[in-house]
Coordinates of C-alpha atoms in Angstrom, one line a residue:
M2 CA 152.1 145.3 174.6
P3 CA 151.7 147.4 171.5
S4 CA 151.0 145.3 168.4
G5 CA 153.9 144.9 166.1
F6 CA 156.4 144.3 168.8
Q7 CA 158.0 141.0 169.6
Q8 CA 157.5 139.7 173.1
I9 CA 160.8 138.5 174.4
G10 CA 160.5 135.8 176.9
S11 CA 158.0 135.5 179.8
E12 CA 158.3 135.0 183.5
D13 CA 155.8 132.1 183.7
G14 CA 156.5 128.8 182.3
E15 CA 159.9 129.8 181.1
P16 CA 162.4 126.9 180.6
P17 CA 165.6 126.8 182.5
Q18 CA 168.2 129.3 181.5
Q19 CA 170.4 128.1 178.8
R20 CA 174.1 127.8 179.7
V21 CA 176.9 129.2 177.5
T22 CA 178.3 126.4 175.4
G23 CA 181.4 126.1 173.3
T24 CA 179.3 126.0 170.1
L25 CA 177.5 129.2 171.1
V26 CA 180.8 131.0 171.8
L27 CA 182.2 129.8 168.4
A28 CA 179.1 130.9 166.5
V29 CA 179.1 134.4 168.1
F30 CA 182.9 134.8 167.7
S31 CA 182.7 133.8 164.0
A32 CA 179.8 136.1 163.3
V33 CA 181.4 139.2 165.0
L34 CA 184.5 138.8 162.9
G35 CA 182.4 140.6 160.2
S36 CA 181.8 143.4 162.6
L37 CA 185.5 143.5 163.3
Q38 CA 186.2 144.2 159.6
F39 CA 183.4 146.8 159.7
G40 CA 185.1 148.7 162.4
Y41 CA 188.6 148.2 160.9
N42 CA 187.5 149.8 157.7
I43 CA 185.9 152.7 159.5
G44 CA 189.2 153.6 161.3
V45 CA 191.8 152.5 158.8
I46 CA 191.4 155.5 156.5
N47 CA 192.0 158.0 159.3
A48 CA 195.7 157.9 160.3
P49 CA 197.4 157.5 156.9
Q50 CA 195.5 160.5 155.4
K51 CA 198.6 162.5 154.7
V52 CA 200.5 159.7 152.9
I53 CA 197.5 158.6 150.9
E54 CA 196.9 162.2 149.8
Q55 CA 200.6 162.4 148.8
S56 CA 200.1 159.2 146.8
Y57 CA 197.1 160.8 145.1
N58 CA 199.2 163.8 144.3
E59 CA 202.0 161.7 142.7
T60 CA 199.5 159.7 140.7
W61 CA 197.9 163.0 139.5
L62 CA 201.3 164.5 138.5
G63 CA 202.2 161.3 136.7
R64 CA 199.1 161.5 134.6
Q65 CA 199.5 165.2 133.8
G66 CA 203.0 164.8 132.4
P67 CA 206.0 167.2 132.7
E68 CA 204.0 170.1 131.2
G69 CA 201.2 169.8 133.7
P70 CA 200.7 171.6 137.0
S71 CA 203.2 171.2 139.8
S72 CA 200.7 169.7 142.2
I73 CA 197.1 168.5 142.4
P74 CA 194.6 171.4 142.9
P75 CA 193.5 171.6 146.5
G76 CA 189.8 171.4 145.6
T77 CA 190.4 168.2 143.6
L78 CA 192.4 166.6 146.4
T79 CA 189.7 167.5 148.9
T80 CA 187.0 165.9 146.6
L81 CA 189.1 162.8 146.0
W82 CA 189.7 162.3 149.7
A83 CA 186.1 163.0 150.8
L84 CA 185.0 160.5 148.1
S85 CA 187.5 157.9 149.3
V86 CA 186.0 158.2 152.8
A87 CA 182.3 158.5 152.0
I88 CA 182.1 155.9 149.1
F89 CA 182.4 153.3 151.9
S90 CA 179.0 154.5 153.1
V91 CA 177.5 154.4 149.6
G92 CA 178.3 150.7 149.3
G93 CA 176.8 150.1 152.7
M94 CA 173.7 152.1 151.8
I95 CA 173.0 150.1 148.7
S96 CA 173.7 146.6 150.2
S97 CA 171.6 147.3 153.3
F98 CA 168.5 147.1 151.1
L99 CA 169.5 143.5 150.2
I100 CA 169.7 142.3 153.8
G101 CA 166.2 140.9 153.9
I102 CA 166.3 139.3 150.5
I103 CA 169.7 137.6 151.0
S104 CA 169.1 136.5 154.6
Q105 CA 165.8 134.8 153.6
W106 CA 167.2 133.3 150.4
L107 CA 170.5 132.0 151.6
G108 CA 170.0 131.9 155.4
R109 CA 171.9 133.8 158.0
K110 CA 175.1 131.7 158.1
R111 CA 175.4 131.1 154.3
A112 CA 174.8 134.8 153.6
M113 CA 177.7 135.7 155.9
L114 CA 179.9 133.2 154.0
V115 CA 179.0 134.5 150.6
N116 CA 179.5 138.1 151.8
N117 CA 183.2 137.5 152.4
A118 CA 183.8 137.5 148.7
L119 CA 183.1 141.3 148.7
A120 CA 185.6 141.7 151.6
V121 CA 188.4 139.7 149.8
L122 CA 187.8 141.6 146.5
G123 CA 187.6 145.0 148.1
G124 CA 190.7 144.4 150.2
S125 CA 192.7 143.2 147.3
L126 CA 191.8 146.3 145.2
M127 CA 192.8 148.7 148.0
G128 CA 196.1 146.8 148.6
L129 CA 197.1 146.9 144.9
A130 CA 196.0 150.5 144.3
D131 CA 199.4 152.1 144.9
T132 CA 201.2 149.5 142.8
A133 CA 198.8 150.2 139.9
A134 CA 199.1 154.0 140.4
S135 CA 195.3 154.2 140.5
Y136 CA 193.3 156.0 143.1
E137 CA 190.2 154.7 141.3
M138 CA 191.1 151.2 142.5
L139 CA 191.2 152.4 146.1
I140 CA 187.8 154.1 145.7
L141 CA 186.3 151.0 144.1
G142 CA 187.8 148.8 146.9
R143 CA 186.3 151.1 149.5
F144 CA 182.9 150.8 147.8
L145 CA 183.1 147.0 147.8
I146 CA 184.2 146.8 151.4
G147 CA 181.4 149.2 152.3
A148 CA 178.9 146.9 150.6
Y149 CA 180.3 144.0 152.6
S150 CA 180.0 146.1 155.8
G151 CA 176.4 147.1 154.9
L152 CA 175.4 143.4 154.8
T153 CA 177.4 142.6 157.9
S154 CA 175.7 145.4 159.9
G155 CA 172.3 143.6 159.4
L156 CA 173.3 139.9 159.2
V157 CA 175.5 139.8 162.3
P158 CA 172.9 141.3 164.8
M159 CA 170.2 139.2 163.2
Y160 CA 172.2 135.9 163.6
V161 CA 173.5 136.6 167.1
G162 CA 170.0 137.8 168.2
E163 CA 168.4 134.6 167.0
I164 CA 170.9 132.1 168.4
A165 CA 171.4 133.9 171.8
P166 CA 169.5 132.8 174.9
T167 CA 166.8 135.2 176.0
H168 CA 168.6 136.2 179.2
L169 CA 171.9 136.9 177.3
R170 CA 170.4 138.5 174.2
G171 CA 171.3 142.0 175.3
A172 CA 174.8 141.3 176.4
L173 CA 175.6 139.1 173.3
G174 CA 174.0 141.7 171.1
T175 CA 176.5 144.3 172.5
L176 CA 179.4 142.2 171.3
N177 CA 178.6 143.3 167.8
Q178 CA 179.4 146.9 168.8
L179 CA 182.4 145.7 170.8
A180 CA 183.9 144.0 167.7
I181 CA 183.4 147.2 165.7
V182 CA 185.3 149.3 168.2
I183 CA 188.0 146.7 168.6
G184 CA 188.4 146.9 164.8
I185 CA 188.6 150.7 164.9
L186 CA 191.3 150.4 167.6
I187 CA 193.4 147.9 165.7
A188 CA 193.2 150.1 162.6
Q189 CA 194.4 153.1 164.6
V190 CA 197.3 151.2 166.1
L191 CA 198.4 149.7 162.8
G192 CA 198.1 153.1 161.2
L193 CA 200.9 154.6 163.3
E194 CA 204.0 155.7 161.3
S195 CA 206.0 153.3 163.4
M196 CA 203.8 150.4 162.2
L197 CA 202.1 150.4 158.7
G198 CA 201.2 154.1 158.3
T199 CA 204.1 155.0 156.1
A200 CA 204.4 156.0 152.4
T201 CA 205.4 152.4 151.4
L202 CA 203.3 150.3 153.8
W203 CA 199.9 152.0 153.7
P204 CA 198.6 149.6 150.9
L205 CA 199.3 146.7 153.2
L206 CA 197.4 148.6 156.0
L207 CA 194.3 148.8 153.7
G208 CA 194.6 145.3 152.3
I209 CA 195.1 143.4 155.6
T210 CA 191.3 143.4 155.9
V211 CA 191.2 140.2 153.9
L212 CA 192.6 138.2 156.9
P213 CA 189.5 138.4 159.1
A214 CA 187.4 137.5 156.0
L215 CA 189.5 134.4 155.4
L216 CA 189.3 133.4 159.1
Q217 CA 185.5 133.7 159.0
L218 CA 185.4 131.6 155.9
V219 CA 187.2 128.9 157.8
L220 CA 185.2 129.0 161.0
L221 CA 181.6 129.6 159.9
P222 CA 181.1 126.1 158.4
F223 CA 181.5 124.6 161.9
C224 CA 178.7 126.8 163.3
P225 CA 175.0 125.9 163.3
E226 CA 172.4 127.8 161.3
S227 CA 169.9 129.9 163.2
P228 CA 167.2 127.5 164.6
R229 CA 164.6 130.2 164.2
Y230 CA 165.4 130.6 160.6
L231 CA 165.4 126.8 160.0
Y232 CA 162.1 126.1 161.7
I233 CA 160.0 129.3 161.2
S234 CA 161.2 130.4 157.8
R235 CA 162.1 127.1 156.2
N236 CA 159.8 124.7 158.2
L237 CA 162.7 122.3 158.8
E238 CA 162.1 120.8 162.2
G239 CA 164.9 118.2 162.1
P240 CA 167.7 120.6 161.3
A241 CA 166.3 123.1 163.7
R242 CA 166.2 120.5 166.5
K243 CA 169.9 119.6 165.7
S244 CA 170.9 123.2 165.8
L245 CA 169.2 123.8 169.1
K246 CA 171.0 120.8 170.7
R247 CA 174.4 122.1 169.6
L248 CA 173.7 125.6 170.8
T249 CA 172.1 124.7 174.2
G250 CA 174.0 121.5 175.0
W251 CA 170.7 119.9 176.0
A252 CA 169.7 116.4 174.9
D253 CA 166.0 117.3 175.1
V254 CA 165.2 120.6 173.4
S255 CA 161.4 119.9 173.2
G256 CA 160.7 122.9 175.5
V257 CA 162.6 125.4 173.3
L258 CA 161.1 123.8 170.2
A259 CA 157.7 124.2 171.7
E260 CA 158.4 127.9 172.0
L261 CA 159.4 128.0 168.3
K262 CA 156.2 126.2 167.4
E263 CA 154.1 128.7 169.3
E264 CA 155.9 131.6 167.7
K265 CA 155.4 130.0 164.3
R266 CA 151.7 129.5 165.0
K267 CA 151.4 133.2 165.8
L268 CA 153.5 134.2 162.7
E269 CA 151.2 132.2 160.4
R270 CA 148.8 135.0 160.9
E271 CA 151.7 137.4 160.2
R272 CA 153.4 136.3 157.1
P273 CA 156.9 137.6 156.1
L274 CA 156.6 141.1 154.9
S275 CA 158.4 142.7 152.0
L276 CA 160.0 146.1 152.2
L277 CA 157.0 147.9 150.7
Q278 CA 154.6 145.9 152.8
L279 CA 156.5 146.9 156.0
L280 CA 156.6 150.5 155.0
G281 CA 152.8 150.5 154.5
S282 CA 151.9 148.5 157.6
R283 CA 150.1 150.4 160.3
V284 CA 150.8 147.7 162.8
H285 CA 154.6 148.0 162.5
R286 CA 154.7 151.7 162.1
Q287 CA 155.6 152.5 165.7
P288 CA 158.4 150.0 166.1
L289 CA 159.7 151.0 162.6
V290 CA 159.8 154.7 163.6
I291 CA 161.6 153.8 166.8
A292 CA 164.2 151.7 164.9
V293 CA 164.9 154.4 162.4
V294 CA 165.1 157.2 164.9
L295 CA 167.6 155.2 167.0
Q296 CA 169.8 154.8 163.9
L297 CA 169.5 158.5 163.1
S298 CA 170.4 159.5 166.6
Q299 CA 173.5 157.3 166.4
Q300 CA 174.9 158.7 163.1
L301 CA 173.8 162.3 163.3
S302 CA 175.5 162.6 166.7
G303 CA 178.6 163.0 164.6
I304 CA 180.6 160.1 166.0
N305 CA 181.9 158.9 162.6
A306 CA 183.3 162.4 162.0
V307 CA 185.5 161.7 165.0
F308 CA 186.5 158.2 163.7
Y309 CA 187.1 159.4 160.1
Y310 CA 188.9 162.7 160.9
S311 CA 190.1 162.4 164.5
T312 CA 193.7 162.9 163.6
S313 CA 193.0 166.2 161.8
I314 CA 190.6 167.3 164.6
F315 CA 193.4 166.7 167.2
E316 CA 195.8 168.6 165.0
K317 CA 193.5 171.6 165.0
A318 CA 193.1 171.3 168.7
G319 CA 196.8 171.9 169.2
V320 CA 197.7 168.3 170.2
G321 CA 201.4 167.6 169.6
Q322 CA 201.0 163.9 168.8
P323 CA 197.5 163.6 167.2
A324 CA 198.0 159.9 166.2
Y325 CA 198.5 158.8 169.8
A326 CA 195.5 160.9 170.9
T327 CA 193.5 159.1 168.2
I328 CA 194.6 155.8 169.7
G329 CA 193.6 157.1 173.1
A330 CA 190.1 157.7 171.8
G331 CA 190.0 154.2 170.4
V332 CA 191.0 152.8 173.9
V333 CA 188.2 154.8 175.5
N334 CA 185.9 153.6 172.9
T335 CA 186.7 149.9 173.6
V336 CA 186.7 150.2 177.4
F337 CA 183.3 151.9 177.6
T338 CA 181.8 149.3 175.1
L339 CA 182.8 146.7 177.6
V340 CA 181.1 148.7 180.3
S341 CA 177.9 148.8 178.3
V342 CA 177.9 145.0 178.0
F343 CA 177.3 144.8 181.8
L344 CA 175.0 147.9 181.9
V345 CA 172.6 147.1 179.1
E346 CA 170.7 144.3 181.0
R347 CA 170.7 146.3 184.3
A348 CA 169.9 149.9 183.4
G349 CA 167.7 149.3 180.4
R350 CA 167.9 150.3 176.8
R351 CA 166.1 153.6 176.9
T352 CA 167.9 155.0 180.0
L353 CA 171.3 154.2 178.6
H354 CA 170.5 155.7 175.2
L355 CA 169.2 159.0 176.6
L356 CA 172.1 159.2 179.1
G357 CA 174.6 158.7 176.3
L358 CA 173.0 161.4 174.1
A359 CA 172.9 163.9 176.9
G360 CA 176.5 163.3 177.8
M361 CA 177.6 163.6 174.1
C362 CA 175.7 167.0 173.9
G363 CA 177.6 168.3 176.9
C364 CA 181.0 167.1 175.6
A365 CA 180.3 168.7 172.2
I366 CA 179.6 172.1 173.9
L367 CA 182.8 171.7 176.0
M368 CA 184.8 170.9 172.9
T369 CA 183.5 173.9 171.0
V370 CA 184.3 176.3 173.9
A371 CA 187.8 174.8 174.2
L372 CA 188.5 175.2 170.5
L373 CA 187.3 178.8 170.6
L374 CA 189.6 179.7 173.5
L375 CA 192.6 177.7 172.2
E376 CA 194.6 180.7 170.9
R377 CA 194.1 182.7 174.2
V378 CA 194.6 179.7 176.5
P379 CA 197.0 177.0 175.1
A380 CA 196.0 174.6 177.9
M381 CA 192.6 174.3 176.3
S382 CA 194.1 171.6 174.0
Y383 CA 193.9 169.3 177.0
V384 CA 190.3 170.2 177.6
S385 CA 189.7 169.4 173.9
I386 CA 191.2 165.9 174.4
V387 CA 189.1 165.3 177.5
A388 CA 185.9 166.5 175.7
I389 CA 186.6 164.2 172.7
F390 CA 187.3 161.2 175.0
G391 CA 184.1 162.0 176.9
F392 CA 182.2 162.3 173.6
V393 CA 183.3 158.8 172.6
A394 CA 182.7 157.3 176.0
F395 CA 179.1 158.5 176.2
F396 CA 178.5 157.2 172.7
E397 CA 179.5 153.7 173.7
I398 CA 177.3 153.8 176.8
G399 CA 174.1 153.9 174.8
P400 CA 173.9 155.3 171.2
G401 CA 176.6 153.0 170.0
P402 CA 175.5 149.5 170.8
I403 CA 171.7 149.8 171.4
P404 CA 170.4 150.7 167.9
W405 CA 172.1 147.7 166.3
F406 CA 170.4 144.9 168.3
I407 CA 167.2 146.6 169.4
V408 CA 165.7 146.2 165.9
A409 CA 166.0 142.4 166.3
E410 CA 164.1 142.7 169.6
L411 CA 161.4 145.1 168.4
F412 CA 160.3 142.9 165.5
S413 CA 159.1 139.3 165.3
Q414 CA 160.4 136.8 162.7
G415 CA 158.2 137.8 159.8
P416 CA 159.0 141.6 159.4
R417 CA 162.5 141.4 161.0
P418 CA 164.6 141.1 157.7
A419 CA 162.8 144.0 156.1
A420 CA 163.0 146.1 159.3
M421 CA 166.8 145.4 159.4
A422 CA 167.0 146.6 155.8
V423 CA 165.2 149.9 156.6
A424 CA 167.2 150.5 159.7
G425 CA 170.5 149.8 158.0
F426 CA 169.7 152.0 155.1
S427 CA 168.9 154.9 157.5
N428 CA 172.2 154.3 159.3
W429 CA 174.3 154.2 156.2
T430 CA 172.6 157.2 154.6
C431 CA 173.5 159.4 157.6
N432 CA 177.0 157.8 157.6
F433 CA 177.5 159.0 154.0
I434 CA 176.3 162.5 154.8
I435 CA 178.7 162.8 157.7
G436 CA 181.6 161.3 155.9
M437 CA 181.2 163.3 152.7
G438 CA 180.1 166.6 154.2
F439 CA 182.4 167.0 157.2
Q440 CA 185.5 167.8 155.2
Y441 CA 183.8 170.7 153.3
V442 CA 182.2 172.0 156.5
A443 CA 185.5 172.0 158.3
L444 CA 187.2 173.9 155.5
N445 CA 184.5 176.5 154.9
C446 CA 183.1 177.0 158.3
K447 CA 184.5 180.2 159.8
P448 CA 183.7 181.8 163.2
T449 CA 181.0 184.4 163.2
R450 CA 180.5 187.1 165.8
F451 CA 177.3 189.0 166.5
H452 CA 178.1 192.5 168.0
L453 CA 175.1 193.8 170.0
A454 CA 176.0 196.7 172.3
V455 CA 173.4 198.9 174.2
S456 CA 174.5 202.0 176.1
R457 CA 173.5 202.2 179.8
H458 CA 171.8 205.5 179.1
S459 CA 170.4 204.6 175.7
H460 CA 166.8 203.9 174.8
P461 CA 165.8 200.3 175.5
R462 CA 164.9 199.9 171.8
S463 CA 168.1 201.5 170.5
I464 CA 170.7 199.1 169.2
K465 CA 174.0 200.1 167.7
Q466 CA 176.3 198.0 165.5
K467 CA 180.0 197.6 166.3
P468 CA 182.3 197.9 163.3
P469 CA 183.3 194.7 161.5
R470 CA 186.7 193.3 162.5
S471 CA 189.3 191.7 160.4
G472 CA 188.7 187.9 160.2
A473 CA 185.2 188.1 161.7
Q474 CA 181.9 188.6 160.1
A475 CA 179.4 191.1 161.6
F476 CA 175.8 191.2 160.7
K477 CA 174.3 194.6 160.2
I478 CA 171.4 195.3 162.6
L479 CA 169.5 198.5 161.8
P480 CA 168.6 200.7 164.9
T481 CA 165.0 201.3 165.6
L482 CA 164.1 204.3 167.7
S483 CA 160.8 204.4 169.7
P484 CA 158.6 202.4 167.3
Q485 CA 154.9 203.2 168.1
P486 CA 153.0 200.1 169.2
R487 CA 149.7 199.4 167.5
R488 CA 148.0 199.0 170.8
A489 CA 148.6 200.3 174.3
Q490 CA 151.4 198.3 176.0
A491 CA 152.8 198.3 179.5
P492 CA 155.6 200.8 179.7
P493 CA 159.1 199.5 180.4
P494 CA 160.3 199.9 184.0
G495 CA 160.9 203.5 184.9
H496 CA 159.5 205.0 181.7
R497 CA 156.6 207.4 181.4
P498 CA 154.0 207.7 178.7
I499 CA 153.9 210.8 176.6
L500 CA 151.4 211.8 173.9
A501 CA 152.8 211.5 170.4
E502 CA 151.9 214.5 168.4
Q503 CA 150.6 213.4 165.0
P504 CA 150.7 215.9 162.2
P505 CA 147.5 216.1 160.1
D506 CA 147.6 214.2 156.9
P507 CA 146.9 216.6 154.0
H508 CA 145.7 213.8 151.8
A509 CA 143.2 212.4 154.3
G510 CA 139.5 213.1 153.8
P511 CA 137.0 214.1 156.4
A512 CA 136.5 211.7 159.3
S513 CA 133.6 209.4 158.4
R514 CA 134.0 206.6 160.8
T515 CA 130.8 206.1 162.6
S516 CA 129.6 203.4 164.9
R517 CA 126.8 201.1 164.1
R518 CA 124.7 202.6 166.7
G519 CA 124.8 206.0 165.0
R520 CA 126.4 208.0 167.8
G521 CA 128.4 210.2 165.4
P522 CA 132.0 210.1 164.3
R523 CA 134.3 207.9 166.3
P524 CA 137.4 209.9 167.5
E525 CA 140.8 208.8 166.4
P526 CA 142.6 206.9 169.2
R527 CA 145.5 208.7 170.9
K528 CA 148.8 207.1 170.1
Y529 CA 151.4 206.9 172.9
T530 CA 155.0 206.1 172.8
W531 CA 157.4 205.5 175.7
A532 CA 160.2 208.0 176.6
P533 CA 163.2 207.3 178.8
P534 CA 163.0 208.3 182.5
R535 CA 163.6 211.9 183.4
G536 CA 167.3 212.7 183.7
C537 CA 168.4 210.2 181.1
H538 CA 169.2 210.8 177.5
V539 CA 169.5 208.7 174.3
T540 CA 173.0 208.3 172.9
I541 CA 173.2 207.3 169.2
P542 CA 176.9 206.8 168.2
N543 CA 177.9 208.4 165.0
P544 CA 179.7 205.9 162.7
A545 CA 182.0 208.7 161.5
H546 CA 183.5 208.9 165.0
W547 CA 184.5 205.2 165.1
P548 CA 188.3 204.6 165.2
A549 CA 189.9 203.5 162.0
G550 CA 190.7 199.8 161.5
P551 CA 191.8 197.2 160.8
F552 CA 191.0 195.6 164.2
P553 CA 192.7 192.4 165.3
S554 CA 190.2 189.5 165.7
P555 CA 190.5 187.1 168.6
L556 CA 188.9 184.4 166.4
R557 CA 190.4 182.9 163.3

């Protein structure tokens, strides 16, 4: 095994498999409530986009007074909305750096308890933003709830990975992603106009995130702390033994405690690493690169653009009821996350991740083609729906759940908190880029066509440019006729070499090129070019003969 990786379990001398106890279920459920809030706040901003933008417009007009403009400038509205979406990721990006420090200082369970203060404060600000006529409160609330989610994205997988039995670590680790997608689905359902997605109830839709935070505050005190943290990081054998008894249901946990002692003995030679020490460690470079690349592959796949802007995407795809199509994507998201729970221990992490990325690539190509052909073939709107559903399904097969819990598996106890911080920062940075940039890309990206036409009788190197059409951009490509190669080249099929007559250069002096062996002047090499086959002729269209425009463009 490469150094720097944590060895998870062994086949020889392994204690009996731990059964699932009520305490273990309670601890995992209480922890993933944080992931539920994380997912809820990803999806909650999607459906009520129109009514929130209308509220922004009213707030803007109220501040401008009767002599001000009649509506908010479109550029300002786009910036405010993109900031409202992406500031969530900025909070997560900043707080992800504190995962290692807070988890070591407070412990896994206590850190999750304290973290709920950010959720309550952020949810309250968002819920009261409309009453106070302040979109700054909503943006600040999104920032705080993003900071909460950034800590949650590291604390929950760390806690669940440390309390889970070895044979269930993969399946229980997937529950973190399952809670995220359930939160997204709940937000999409509550965001319907028939529910809370109205002009008067959207503040309640955003502020309801305080309820899972309060529930977690009630349940977490009844859950045990991570025995690995207690014994290895704090050297508290008594509390660690008590925690193991509650989690396993065994009266005698000496076998499990012996494993922790052996792990601690190994880690004494590998002390806890700070963030800078981890980044400079050659031993942990390979697992760190793997963890970061997995996080980049998850976010740069563009999945959060679908979750943030799926309603507008379905509108552009010609879907009549985009809100219900968004809920359909959430249902697909949840179902395939459940499927991945059973696949992750059977098919392997690497196989599922690569399969998911390949499927997402194919669905993205299909969705692009369907959107391009939408005006010609209206039925392509259904193809777009299928492509988006497939995109989400393949994401949840591998790239969705695997990067979150594989960091806890790659690293041992010492460097794990710092590694979670680096991986979380990478994830949130890409999340911010997608959330902030997608709106501008969608507004400014226009279809571009390259017109390359070659006549059947034309010279193989002769290229002509089609005239630009209205609504499309054409790039000018200058024609090149029979360029002379520097060296002799094989002729194109059916072509014959002809000697190119070179006129004498009046400014050239006498030939003085001689070989080193003194055999006189070296003759100038003959230069050949390639002519078309006999019986063919070169046609060069004259731009003056092109028909007058404008020409209708099939792309808009």
